[in-house]
mmCIF file of C-alpha atoms in Angstrom:
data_model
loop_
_atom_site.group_PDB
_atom_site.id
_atom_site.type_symbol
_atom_site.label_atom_id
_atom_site.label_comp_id
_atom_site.label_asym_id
_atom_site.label_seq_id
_atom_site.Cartn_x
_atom_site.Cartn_y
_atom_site.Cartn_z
ATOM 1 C CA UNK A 1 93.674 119.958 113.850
ATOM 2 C CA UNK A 2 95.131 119.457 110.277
ATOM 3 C CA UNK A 3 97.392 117.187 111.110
ATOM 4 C CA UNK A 4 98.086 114.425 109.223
ATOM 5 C CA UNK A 5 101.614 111.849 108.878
ATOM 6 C CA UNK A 6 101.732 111.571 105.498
ATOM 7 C CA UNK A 7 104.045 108.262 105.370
ATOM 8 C CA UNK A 8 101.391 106.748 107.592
ATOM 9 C CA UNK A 9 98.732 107.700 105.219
ATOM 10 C CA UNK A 10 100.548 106.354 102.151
ATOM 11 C CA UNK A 11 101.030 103.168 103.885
ATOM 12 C CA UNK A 12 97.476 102.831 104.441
ATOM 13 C CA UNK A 13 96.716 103.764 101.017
ATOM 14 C CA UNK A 14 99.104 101.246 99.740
ATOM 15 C CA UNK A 15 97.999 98.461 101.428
ATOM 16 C CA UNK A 16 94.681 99.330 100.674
ATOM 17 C CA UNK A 17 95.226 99.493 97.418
ATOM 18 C CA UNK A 18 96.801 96.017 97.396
ATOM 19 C CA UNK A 19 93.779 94.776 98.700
ATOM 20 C CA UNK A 20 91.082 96.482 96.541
ATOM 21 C CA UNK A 21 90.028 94.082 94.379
ATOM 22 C CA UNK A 22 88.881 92.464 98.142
ATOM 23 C CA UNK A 23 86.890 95.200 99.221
ATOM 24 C CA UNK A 24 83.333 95.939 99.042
ATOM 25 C CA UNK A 25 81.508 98.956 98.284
ATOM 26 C CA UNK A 26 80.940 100.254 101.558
ATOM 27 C CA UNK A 27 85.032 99.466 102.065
ATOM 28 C CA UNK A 28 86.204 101.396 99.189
ATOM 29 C CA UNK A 29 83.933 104.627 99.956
ATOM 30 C CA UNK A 30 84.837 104.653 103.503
ATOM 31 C CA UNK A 31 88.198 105.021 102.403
ATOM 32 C CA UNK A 32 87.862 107.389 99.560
ATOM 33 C CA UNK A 33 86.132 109.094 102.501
ATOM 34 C CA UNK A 34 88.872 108.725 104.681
ATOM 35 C CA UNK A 35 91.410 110.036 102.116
ATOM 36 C CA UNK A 36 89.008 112.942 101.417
ATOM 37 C CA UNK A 37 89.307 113.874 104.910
ATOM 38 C CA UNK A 38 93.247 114.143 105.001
ATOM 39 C CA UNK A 39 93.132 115.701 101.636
ATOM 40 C CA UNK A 40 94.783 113.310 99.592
ATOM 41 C CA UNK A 41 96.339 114.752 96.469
ATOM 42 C CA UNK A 42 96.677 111.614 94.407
ATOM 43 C CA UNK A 43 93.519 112.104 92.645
ATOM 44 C CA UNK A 44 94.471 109.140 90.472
ATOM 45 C CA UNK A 45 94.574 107.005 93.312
ATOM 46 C CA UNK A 46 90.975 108.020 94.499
ATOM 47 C CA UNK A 47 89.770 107.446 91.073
ATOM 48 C CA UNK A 48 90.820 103.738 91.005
ATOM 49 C CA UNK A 49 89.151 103.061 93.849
ATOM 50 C CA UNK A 50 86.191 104.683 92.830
ATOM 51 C CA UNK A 51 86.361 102.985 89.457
ATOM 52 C CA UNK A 52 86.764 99.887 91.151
ATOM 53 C CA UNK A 53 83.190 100.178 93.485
ATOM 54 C CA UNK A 54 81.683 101.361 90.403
ATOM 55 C CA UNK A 55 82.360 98.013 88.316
ATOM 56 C CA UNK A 56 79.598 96.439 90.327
ATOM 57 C CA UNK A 57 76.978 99.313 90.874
ATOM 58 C CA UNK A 58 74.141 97.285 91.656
ATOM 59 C CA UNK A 59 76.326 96.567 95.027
ATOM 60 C CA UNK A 60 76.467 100.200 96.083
ATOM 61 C CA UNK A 61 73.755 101.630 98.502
ATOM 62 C CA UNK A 62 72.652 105.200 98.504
ATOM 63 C CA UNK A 63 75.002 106.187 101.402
ATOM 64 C CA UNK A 64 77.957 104.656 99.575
ATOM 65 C CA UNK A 65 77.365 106.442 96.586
ATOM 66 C CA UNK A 66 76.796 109.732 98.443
ATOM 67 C CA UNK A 67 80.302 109.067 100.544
ATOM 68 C CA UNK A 68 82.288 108.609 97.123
ATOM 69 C CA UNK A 69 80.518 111.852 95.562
ATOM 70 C CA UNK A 70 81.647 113.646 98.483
ATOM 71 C CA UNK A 71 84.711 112.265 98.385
ATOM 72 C CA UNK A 72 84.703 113.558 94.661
ATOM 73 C CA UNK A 73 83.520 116.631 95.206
ATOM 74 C CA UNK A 74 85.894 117.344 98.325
ATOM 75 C CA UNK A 75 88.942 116.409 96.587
ATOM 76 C CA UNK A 76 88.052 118.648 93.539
ATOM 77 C CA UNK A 77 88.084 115.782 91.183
ATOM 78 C CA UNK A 78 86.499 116.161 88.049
ATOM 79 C CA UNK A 79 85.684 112.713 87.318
ATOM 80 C CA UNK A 80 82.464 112.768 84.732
ATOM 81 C CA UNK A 81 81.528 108.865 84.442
ATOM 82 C CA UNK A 82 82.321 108.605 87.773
ATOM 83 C CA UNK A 83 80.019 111.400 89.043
ATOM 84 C CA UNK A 84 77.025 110.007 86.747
ATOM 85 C CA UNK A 85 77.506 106.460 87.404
ATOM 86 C CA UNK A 86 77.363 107.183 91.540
ATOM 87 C CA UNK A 87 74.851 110.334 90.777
ATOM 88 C CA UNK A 88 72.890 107.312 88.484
ATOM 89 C CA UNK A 89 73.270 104.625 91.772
ATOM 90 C CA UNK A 90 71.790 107.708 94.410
ATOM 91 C CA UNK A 91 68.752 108.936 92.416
ATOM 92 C CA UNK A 92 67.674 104.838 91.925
ATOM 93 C CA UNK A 93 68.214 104.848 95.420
ATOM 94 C CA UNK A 94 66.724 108.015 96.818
ATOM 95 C CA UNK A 95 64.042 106.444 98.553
ATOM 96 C CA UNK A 96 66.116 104.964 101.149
ATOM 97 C CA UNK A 97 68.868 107.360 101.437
ATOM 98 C CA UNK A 98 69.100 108.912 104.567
ATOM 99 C CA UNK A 99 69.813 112.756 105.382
ATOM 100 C CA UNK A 100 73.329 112.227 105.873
ATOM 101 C CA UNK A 101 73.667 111.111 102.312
ATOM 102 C CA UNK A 102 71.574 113.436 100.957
ATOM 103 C CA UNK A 103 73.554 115.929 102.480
ATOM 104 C CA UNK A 104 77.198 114.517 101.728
ATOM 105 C CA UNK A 105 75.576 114.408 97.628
ATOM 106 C CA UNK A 106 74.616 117.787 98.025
ATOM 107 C CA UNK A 107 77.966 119.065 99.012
ATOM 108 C CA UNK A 108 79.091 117.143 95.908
ATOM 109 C CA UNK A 109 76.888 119.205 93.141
#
């Protein structure tokens, strides 16, 4: 539909972002996901989450990495160390990533 209640979603984001330094990798891409979805044009703000999951690769799977790159590559953000470091975290991963995250990684490139 393409609707989206922008207040709401800054809310969300701002409590979120309150709470980052809480949330786990598979938090943090779900809602760099999310904010992909309702085309969130704060591309700092995705960033800092990203950065954020990032910090601690070794806790990011293959799907999570794959969500953020789509995320990335949705929201036309030309992050370089961010799109290694997660492209870095899915190859070392490959083996168990499923299709859905090869797919959302493909969209990415």
């Amino acid at each position: 539909l393409r609707l989206s209640d922008y207040f709401l979603v800054q809310k969300m984001v701002d409590i979120a972002s309150h709470l980052c330094h809480k949330l786990n990798a598979r938090e943090i891409a779900n809602i760099v996901w999310g904010l992909s979805k309702v085309d969130y044009d704060k591309p700092e703000v995705v960033s800092e989450f990203i950065y954020h999951a990032i910090a601690t690769p070794k806790d990011i799977t293959a799907q999570e990495a794959a969500n953020m790159l789509f995320a990335l590559g949705k929201l036309q953000i030309h992050e370089k160390e961010a799109f290694e470091s997660l492209s870095s975290i899915l190859r070392n991963q490959l083996h168990e990533a499923t299709s859905q995250a090869i797919a959302n990684a493909l969209w990415a490139h």
